[in-house]
Amino acid sequence: MRGVVCLLASAIITLSNIAHAAPQIADAELRRSAEELSASTLVDGKGWTVAERLLHPKYARWAMGQIYEGREKFVRSLEEWWNYGMRVAERDIEMIAVDVTGDLAIVRYKTTESFVGPDGPVEGFSGYVSNTWIKEGGQWLLLSADISSITSTE
């Protein structure tokens, strides 16, 4: 359960603590939305309410072979995770690619995260993420998140 719960935060990670001078999001509005969503799950973040505002109504997520049934289920799961006391303690991002075409953007990156819960540190996560953003009514909204775990060789 904790592993699945920790993956909830990974779905919305986008741009905190960029690890290398790699591709950047040039569109200032997209960057602002992505950074706000990413920061929401950090220890000092604003929490799940940011996801309610920045996830597209048709938001969907694919994570390690499990699909979460859309925006409402994901937001409620994130709310439960947050209220339980879970947070992202540290996050390193290595940007891989940023492709923006009109009102559609795909942001790909590798992330490594550590988590903290009410009882202290919790097992971390490392994986690849591909986020699809769509601009509607002048606002960038996250339409989908695809996440794959990196298997540790240790």
Coordinates of C-alpha atoms in Angstrom, one line a residue:
M1 CA 0.0 0.0 0.0
R2 CA 2.8 2.5 0.9
G3 CA 4.5 1.8 -2.4
V4 CA 1.3 2.6 -4.3
V5 CA 0.6 5.6 -2.2
C6 CA 4.1 7.0 -2.7
L7 CA 3.5 6.6 -6.5
L8 CA 0.6 9.0 -6.2
A9 CA 3.0 11.9 -5.7
S10 CA 5.2 10.7 -8.6
A11 CA 2.4 11.3 -11.0
I12 CA 2.4 15.0 -10.6
I13 CA 6.1 15.6 -10.3
T14 CA 7.5 17.9 -13.0
L15 CA 10.2 20.4 -12.3
S16 CA 11.7 20.6 -8.8
N17 CA 15.5 20.4 -8.3
I18 CA 16.5 19.9 -11.9
A19 CA 19.7 17.7 -11.8
H20 CA 21.5 18.7 -15.0
A21 CA 21.5 21.6 -17.5
A22 CA 19.2 19.8 -19.8
P23 CA 16.1 20.7 -21.8
Q24 CA 14.0 23.3 -20.1
I25 CA 10.4 24.4 -20.4
A26 CA 10.6 27.7 -22.3
D27 CA 6.9 28.5 -22.1
A28 CA 6.7 30.6 -18.9
E29 CA 3.0 29.7 -18.2
L30 CA 3.6 25.9 -18.6
R31 CA 6.7 26.1 -16.4
R32 CA 4.8 27.9 -13.7
S33 CA 1.9 25.3 -13.7
A34 CA 4.3 22.4 -13.8
E35 CA 6.4 23.8 -10.9
E36 CA 3.4 24.6 -8.8
L37 CA 2.0 21.1 -9.2
S38 CA 5.4 19.6 -8.5
A39 CA 5.9 21.7 -5.3
S40 CA 2.5 20.8 -4.0
T41 CA 3.6 17.4 -2.7
L42 CA 6.8 18.6 -1.0
V43 CA 7.1 18.9 2.8
D44 CA 6.2 22.6 2.7
G45 CA 3.8 22.2 -0.3
K46 CA 0.2 23.3 -0.6
G47 CA -1.1 19.8 -0.9
W48 CA -3.7 18.0 -3.0
T49 CA -5.9 21.1 -3.7
V50 CA -3.3 22.2 -6.3
A51 CA -4.0 18.9 -8.2
E52 CA -7.8 19.7 -8.1
R53 CA -7.0 23.0 -9.9
L54 CA -4.3 21.9 -12.3
L55 CA -5.4 18.4 -13.5
H56 CA -7.5 18.3 -16.6
P57 CA -11.1 16.9 -16.2
K58 CA -10.1 13.9 -18.4
Y59 CA -6.8 13.4 -16.5
A60 CA -5.6 9.8 -16.6
R61 CA -2.5 8.1 -15.3
W62 CA -0.6 4.9 -16.1
A63 CA 1.9 3.8 -13.4
M64 CA 3.8 0.5 -13.5
G65 CA 0.9 -1.4 -15.0
Q66 CA -1.9 0.1 -13.0
I67 CA -4.3 2.6 -14.4
Y68 CA -6.1 5.0 -12.1
E69 CA -9.6 5.8 -13.2
G70 CA -9.3 9.5 -13.9
R71 CA -8.9 12.7 -12.1
E72 CA -11.4 12.4 -9.3
K73 CA -10.1 9.1 -8.1
F74 CA -6.5 10.3 -8.3
V75 CA -7.2 13.6 -6.4
R76 CA -9.1 11.7 -3.6
S77 CA -6.1 9.2 -3.3
L78 CA -3.7 12.1 -3.2
E79 CA -5.9 13.8 -0.5
E80 CA -5.8 10.6 1.6
W81 CA -2.0 10.4 1.1
W82 CA -1.6 14.0 2.2
N83 CA -4.0 13.8 5.2
Y84 CA -2.2 10.7 6.4
G85 CA 1.0 12.8 6.6
M86 CA 2.9 11.7 3.6
R87 CA 5.2 14.2 1.8
V88 CA 8.0 14.2 -0.8
A89 CA 11.1 14.9 1.3
E90 CA 13.6 15.3 -1.6
R91 CA 13.3 15.2 -5.4
D92 CA 15.9 15.2 -8.1
I93 CA 14.8 15.7 -11.7
E94 CA 16.8 15.0 -14.8
M95 CA 14.9 16.5 -17.8
I96 CA 15.0 14.4 -20.9
A97 CA 12.8 16.2 -23.4
V98 CA 10.3 19.0 -23.6
D99 CA 8.1 19.2 -26.7
V100 CA 5.5 22.0 -27.1
T101 CA 3.3 22.2 -30.2
G102 CA 0.6 24.9 -29.9
D103 CA -1.6 24.0 -26.9
L104 CA -0.1 20.6 -26.3
A105 CA 3.1 19.8 -24.4
I106 CA 4.9 16.6 -23.5
V107 CA 7.5 16.8 -20.7
R108 CA 9.7 13.8 -20.1
Y109 CA 12.1 13.3 -17.2
K110 CA 13.8 10.9 -14.8
T111 CA 12.9 11.5 -11.1
T112 CA 14.4 10.2 -7.9
E113 CA 12.5 10.9 -4.7
S114 CA 12.5 10.2 -1.0
F115 CA 9.4 10.3 1.1
V116 CA 8.6 11.0 4.7
G117 CA 5.5 10.0 6.6
P118 CA 4.1 10.4 10.1
D119 CA 6.5 7.6 11.3
G120 CA 9.6 9.0 9.5
P121 CA 11.3 8.1 6.2
V122 CA 9.6 5.8 3.8
E123 CA 11.0 3.9 0.8
G124 CA 11.9 6.2 -2.1
F125 CA 11.1 6.0 -5.8
S126 CA 13.1 6.3 -9.0
G127 CA 11.6 6.3 -12.4
Y128 CA 10.8 7.8 -15.8
V129 CA 7.8 10.1 -16.2
S130 CA 6.1 11.4 -19.3
N131 CA 3.5 14.2 -18.7
T132 CA 1.1 15.5 -21.3
W133 CA -0.1 19.0 -20.7
I134 CA -2.9 20.8 -22.6
K135 CA -3.7 24.5 -22.7
E136 CA -7.4 25.3 -22.3
G137 CA -8.9 28.7 -21.6
G138 CA -5.4 30.1 -21.2
Q139 CA -4.4 27.6 -18.5
W140 CA -2.0 24.7 -18.8
L141 CA -3.6 21.5 -17.3
L142 CA -2.1 18.1 -16.8
L143 CA -3.9 15.7 -19.1
S144 CA -2.0 12.5 -18.4
A145 CA 1.0 11.0 -16.6
D146 CA 2.8 7.9 -17.6
I147 CA 5.3 6.5 -15.1
S148 CA 7.7 3.6 -15.2
S149 CA 9.9 2.5 -12.3
I150 CA 13.7 2.0 -12.6
T151 CA 14.6 -1.3 -11.1
S152 CA 17.5 -1.1 -8.7
T153 CA 20.5 -3.3 -9.3
E154 CA 21.6 -3.1 -5.7

